[in-house]
Short mmCIF file of C-alpha atoms in Angstrom, two decimals:
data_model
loop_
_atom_site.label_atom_id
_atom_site.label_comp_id
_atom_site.label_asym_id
_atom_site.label_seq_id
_atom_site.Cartn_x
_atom_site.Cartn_y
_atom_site.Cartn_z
CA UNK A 38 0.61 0.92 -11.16
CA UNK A 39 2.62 -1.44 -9.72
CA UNK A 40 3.10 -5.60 -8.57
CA UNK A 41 4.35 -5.70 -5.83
CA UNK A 42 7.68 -7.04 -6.85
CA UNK A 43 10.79 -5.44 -5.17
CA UNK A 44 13.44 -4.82 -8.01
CA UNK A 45 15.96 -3.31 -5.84
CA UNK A 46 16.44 -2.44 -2.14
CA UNK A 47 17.86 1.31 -1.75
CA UNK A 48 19.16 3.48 0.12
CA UNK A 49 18.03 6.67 1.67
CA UNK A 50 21.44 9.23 1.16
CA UNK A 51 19.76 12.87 1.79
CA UNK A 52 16.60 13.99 3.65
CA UNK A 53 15.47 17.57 3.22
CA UNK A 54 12.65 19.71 5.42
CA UNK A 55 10.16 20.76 2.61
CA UNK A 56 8.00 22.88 5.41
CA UNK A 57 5.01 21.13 4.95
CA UNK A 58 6.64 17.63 3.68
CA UNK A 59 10.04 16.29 2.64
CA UNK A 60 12.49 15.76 0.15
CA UNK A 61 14.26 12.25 -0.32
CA UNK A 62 17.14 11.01 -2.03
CA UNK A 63 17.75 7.55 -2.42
CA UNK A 64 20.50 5.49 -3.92
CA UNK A 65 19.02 3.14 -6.79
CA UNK A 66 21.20 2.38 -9.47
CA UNK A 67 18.86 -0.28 -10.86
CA UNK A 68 15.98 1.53 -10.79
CA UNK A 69 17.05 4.84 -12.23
CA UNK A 70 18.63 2.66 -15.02
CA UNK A 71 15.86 3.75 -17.37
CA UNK A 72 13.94 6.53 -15.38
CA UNK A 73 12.95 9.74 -16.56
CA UNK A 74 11.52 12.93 -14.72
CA UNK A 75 8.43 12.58 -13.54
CA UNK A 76 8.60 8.96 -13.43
CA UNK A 77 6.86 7.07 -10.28
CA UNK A 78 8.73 4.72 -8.23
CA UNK A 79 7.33 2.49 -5.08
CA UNK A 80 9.53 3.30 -2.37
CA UNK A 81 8.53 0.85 0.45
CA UNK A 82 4.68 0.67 -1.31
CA UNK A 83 4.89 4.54 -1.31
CA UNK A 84 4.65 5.90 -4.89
CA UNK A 85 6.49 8.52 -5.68
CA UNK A 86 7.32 10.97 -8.62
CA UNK A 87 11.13 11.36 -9.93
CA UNK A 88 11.98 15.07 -9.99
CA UNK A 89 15.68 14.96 -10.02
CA UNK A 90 18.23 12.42 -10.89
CA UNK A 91 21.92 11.01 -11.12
CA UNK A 92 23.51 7.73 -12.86
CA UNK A 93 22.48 6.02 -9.10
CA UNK A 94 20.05 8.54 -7.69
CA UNK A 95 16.63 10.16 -7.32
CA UNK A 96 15.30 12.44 -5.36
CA UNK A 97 11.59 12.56 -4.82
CA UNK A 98 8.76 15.13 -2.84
CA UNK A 99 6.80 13.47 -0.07
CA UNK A 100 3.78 15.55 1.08
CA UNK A 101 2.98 15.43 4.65
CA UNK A 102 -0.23 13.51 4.27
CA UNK A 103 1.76 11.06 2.97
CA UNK A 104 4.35 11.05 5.50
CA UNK A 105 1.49 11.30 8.47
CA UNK A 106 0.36 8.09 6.93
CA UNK A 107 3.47 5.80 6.02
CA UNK A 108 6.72 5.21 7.70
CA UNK A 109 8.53 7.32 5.52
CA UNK A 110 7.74 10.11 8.58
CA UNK A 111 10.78 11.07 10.28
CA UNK A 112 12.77 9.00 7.52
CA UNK A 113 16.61 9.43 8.17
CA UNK A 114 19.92 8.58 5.77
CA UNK A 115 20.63 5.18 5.66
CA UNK A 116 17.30 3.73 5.89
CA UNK A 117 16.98 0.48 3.54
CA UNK A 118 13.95 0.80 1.23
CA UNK A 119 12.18 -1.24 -1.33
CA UNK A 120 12.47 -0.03 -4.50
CA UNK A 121 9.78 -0.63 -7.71
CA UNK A 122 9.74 1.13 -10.97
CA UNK A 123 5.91 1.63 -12.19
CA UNK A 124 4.94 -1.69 -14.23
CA UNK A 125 5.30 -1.09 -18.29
CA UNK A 126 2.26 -2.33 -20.72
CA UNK A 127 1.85 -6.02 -21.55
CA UNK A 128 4.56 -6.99 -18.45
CA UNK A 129 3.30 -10.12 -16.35
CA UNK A 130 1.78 -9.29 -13.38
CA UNK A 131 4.04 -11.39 -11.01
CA UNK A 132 2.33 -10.22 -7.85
CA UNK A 133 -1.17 -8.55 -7.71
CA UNK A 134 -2.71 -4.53 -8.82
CA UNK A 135 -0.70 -2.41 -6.23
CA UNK A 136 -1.07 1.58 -6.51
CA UNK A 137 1.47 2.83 -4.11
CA UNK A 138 -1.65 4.44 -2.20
CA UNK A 139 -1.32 2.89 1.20
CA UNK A 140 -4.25 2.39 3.53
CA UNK A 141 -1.68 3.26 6.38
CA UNK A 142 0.76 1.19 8.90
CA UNK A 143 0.84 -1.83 11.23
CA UNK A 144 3.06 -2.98 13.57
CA UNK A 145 4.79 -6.16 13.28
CA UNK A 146 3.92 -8.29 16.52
CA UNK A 147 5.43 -11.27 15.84
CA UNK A 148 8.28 -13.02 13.46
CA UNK A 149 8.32 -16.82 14.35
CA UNK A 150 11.23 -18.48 12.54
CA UNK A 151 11.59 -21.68 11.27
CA UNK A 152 14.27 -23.72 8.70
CA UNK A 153 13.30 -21.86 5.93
CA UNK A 154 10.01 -19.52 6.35
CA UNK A 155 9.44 -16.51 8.83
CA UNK A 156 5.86 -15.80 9.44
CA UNK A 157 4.95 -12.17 10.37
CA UNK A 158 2.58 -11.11 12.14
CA UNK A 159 1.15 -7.80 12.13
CA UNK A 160 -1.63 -5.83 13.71
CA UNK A 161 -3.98 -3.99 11.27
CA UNK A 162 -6.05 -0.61 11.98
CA UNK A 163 -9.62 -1.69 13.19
CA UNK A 164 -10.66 0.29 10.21
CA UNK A 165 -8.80 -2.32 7.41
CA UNK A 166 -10.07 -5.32 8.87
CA UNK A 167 -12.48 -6.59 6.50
CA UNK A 168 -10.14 -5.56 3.82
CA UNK A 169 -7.95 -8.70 4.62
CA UNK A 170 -9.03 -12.28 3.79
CA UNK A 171 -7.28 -15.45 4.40
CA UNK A 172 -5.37 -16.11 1.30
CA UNK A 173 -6.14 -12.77 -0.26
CA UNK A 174 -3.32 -10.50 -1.19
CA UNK A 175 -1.81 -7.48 0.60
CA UNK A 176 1.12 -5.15 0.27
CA UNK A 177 3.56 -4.61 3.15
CA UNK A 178 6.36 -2.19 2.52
CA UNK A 179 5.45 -2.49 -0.77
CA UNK A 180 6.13 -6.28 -1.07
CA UNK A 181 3.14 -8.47 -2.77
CA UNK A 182 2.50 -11.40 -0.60
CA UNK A 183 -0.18 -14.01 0.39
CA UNK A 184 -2.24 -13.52 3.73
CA UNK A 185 -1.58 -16.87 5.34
CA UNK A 186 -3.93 -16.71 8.25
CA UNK A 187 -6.31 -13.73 9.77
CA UNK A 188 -7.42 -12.81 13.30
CA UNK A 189 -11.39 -13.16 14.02
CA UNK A 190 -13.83 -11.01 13.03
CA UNK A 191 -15.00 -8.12 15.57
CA UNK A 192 -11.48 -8.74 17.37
CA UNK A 193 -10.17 -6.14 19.62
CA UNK A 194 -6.78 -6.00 18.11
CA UNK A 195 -7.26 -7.12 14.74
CA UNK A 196 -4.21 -8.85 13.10
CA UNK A 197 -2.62 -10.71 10.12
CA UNK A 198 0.16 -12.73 9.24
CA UNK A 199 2.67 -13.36 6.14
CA UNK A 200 4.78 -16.18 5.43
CA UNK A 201 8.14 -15.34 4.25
CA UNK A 202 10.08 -17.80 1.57
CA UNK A 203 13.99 -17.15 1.48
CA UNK A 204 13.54 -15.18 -1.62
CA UNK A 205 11.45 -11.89 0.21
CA UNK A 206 13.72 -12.12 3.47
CA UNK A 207 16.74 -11.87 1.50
CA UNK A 208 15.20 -9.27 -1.79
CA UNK A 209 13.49 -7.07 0.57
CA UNK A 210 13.30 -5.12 3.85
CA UNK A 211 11.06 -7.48 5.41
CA UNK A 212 13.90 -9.67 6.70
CA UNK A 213 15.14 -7.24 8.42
CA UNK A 214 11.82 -6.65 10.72
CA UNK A 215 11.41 -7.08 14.39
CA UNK A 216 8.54 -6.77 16.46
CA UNK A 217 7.30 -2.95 17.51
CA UNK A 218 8.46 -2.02 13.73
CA UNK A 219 6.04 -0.25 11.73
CA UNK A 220 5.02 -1.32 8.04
CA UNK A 221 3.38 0.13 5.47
CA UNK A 222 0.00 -1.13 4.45
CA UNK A 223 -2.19 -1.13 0.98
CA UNK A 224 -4.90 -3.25 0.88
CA UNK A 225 -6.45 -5.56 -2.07
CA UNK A 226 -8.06 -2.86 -4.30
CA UNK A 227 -10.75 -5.22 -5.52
CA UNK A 228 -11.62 -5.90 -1.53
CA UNK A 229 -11.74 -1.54 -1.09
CA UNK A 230 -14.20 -1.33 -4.64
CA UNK A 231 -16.28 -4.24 -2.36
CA UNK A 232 -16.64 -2.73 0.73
CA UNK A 233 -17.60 0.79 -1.28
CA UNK A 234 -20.66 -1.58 -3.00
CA UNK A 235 -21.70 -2.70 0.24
CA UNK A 236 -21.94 0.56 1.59
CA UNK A 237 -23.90 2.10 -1.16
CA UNK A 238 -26.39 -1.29 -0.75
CA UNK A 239 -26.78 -0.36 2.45
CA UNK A 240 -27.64 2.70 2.35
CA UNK A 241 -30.98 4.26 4.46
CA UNK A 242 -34.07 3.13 2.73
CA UNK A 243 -34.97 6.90 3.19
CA UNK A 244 -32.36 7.81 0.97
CA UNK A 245 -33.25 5.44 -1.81
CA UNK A 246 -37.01 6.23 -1.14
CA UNK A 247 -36.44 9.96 -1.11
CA UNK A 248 -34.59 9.43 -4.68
CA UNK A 249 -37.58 7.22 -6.11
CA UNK A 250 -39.70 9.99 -5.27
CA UNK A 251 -38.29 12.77 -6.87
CA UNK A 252 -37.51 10.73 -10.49
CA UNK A 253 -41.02 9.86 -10.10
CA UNK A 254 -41.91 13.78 -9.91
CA UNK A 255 -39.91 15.04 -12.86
CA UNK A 256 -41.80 12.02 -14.79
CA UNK A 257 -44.66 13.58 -13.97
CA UNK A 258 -43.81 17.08 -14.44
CA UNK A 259 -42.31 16.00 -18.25
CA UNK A 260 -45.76 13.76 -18.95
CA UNK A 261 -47.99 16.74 -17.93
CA UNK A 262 -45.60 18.71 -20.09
CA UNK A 263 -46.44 16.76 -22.87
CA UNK A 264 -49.97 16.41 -22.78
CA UNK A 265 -50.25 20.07 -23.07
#
């Protein structure tokens, strides 16, 4: 598990064709400070699992679901990426639950500058809409930050935006987007347990009827069993 605070922005140095996925290397001096094989590390909200390291290296597998679904697809060497070790027991949670098990990408539409701030704007799948809520909390490349304002509900192109202090534009990869870049996406894990509830109460009354029914039966069946 992670926060959602970047400790250190990497590099990628080496990417190998695994057939069916990919192997990365990234330059991370911090974070392989105190890692051990089989460790996990965010790497731009992805997690992934150490399986061979340096003094200021790891490399790491990437399966292709997970490269169909985050921007690490078609990664190259010298790609910048945000870099989290997993969070120990008993550490403050300085940014909110984040797995490393992104919902997918967006694509930044916007960045409006001003003296200090940069607001992002970025459009969401149809799919995650009603995962984001106005001051709720949602991972871009792995970075924990505040929703600041959210498109309708039932738009066509569905979008959120980010506001950006000094701190994330310089600590992170964020600063360096532009609109048409894609961005890693997790969503509020409490908002995805939700949505699971809701679908589960609204499930067919036939369903629910069709359970009733048979618990009533075996009652029956264990009753009449007992009378005899």
């Amino acid at each position: 598990m992670f926060t959602g605070i970047i400790e250190e922005l990497g590099q990628v140095t080496a990417v190998t064709d695994a057939g069916d996925g990919a192997r990365l290397t990234v330059h991370a001096p911090l974070t392989v400070s105190d890692a051990a094989h089989g460790d996990s590390i965010a790497v731009s909200g992805v997690c992934l699992t150490v399986v061979e390291q340096g003094e200021d290296w790891f490399t790491a597998d990437v399966m292709r679901q997970t490269l169909d679904m985050s921007t690490l697809d078609g990664v190259t060497t010298g790609r910048r990426v945000n870099l989290e070790r997993a969070m120990p027991a008993g550490a403050r949670l300085g940014g909110h639950i984040v797995q490393g098990h992104i919902d997918g990408t967006g694509e930044v539409l916007q960045v409006r500058p001003g003296r200090q701030w940069r607001v992002l704007r970025v459009r969401i799948p149809a799919e995650l809409a009603d995962l984001v809520v106005d001051k709720g909390s949602i991972a871009v490349d792995g970075v924990s930050l505040t929703v600041s304002d959210v498109s309708d509900a039932g738009a066509d192109e569905p979008w959120f935006e980010v506001s950006l202090i000094p701190e994330t534009l310089t600590a992170t990869t964020l600063g360096e987007r532009v609109p048409g870049d894609r961005v890693n996406l997790e969503t509020d894990i409490l908002a995805r347990h939700v949505r699971r509830l809701a679908q589960f109460a609204a499930a067919p009354a036939a369903s629910r009827i069709a359970e009733d029914s048979l618990t009533d039966l075996n009652g029956s069946d264990l009753n009449e069993g007992g009378l005899a």
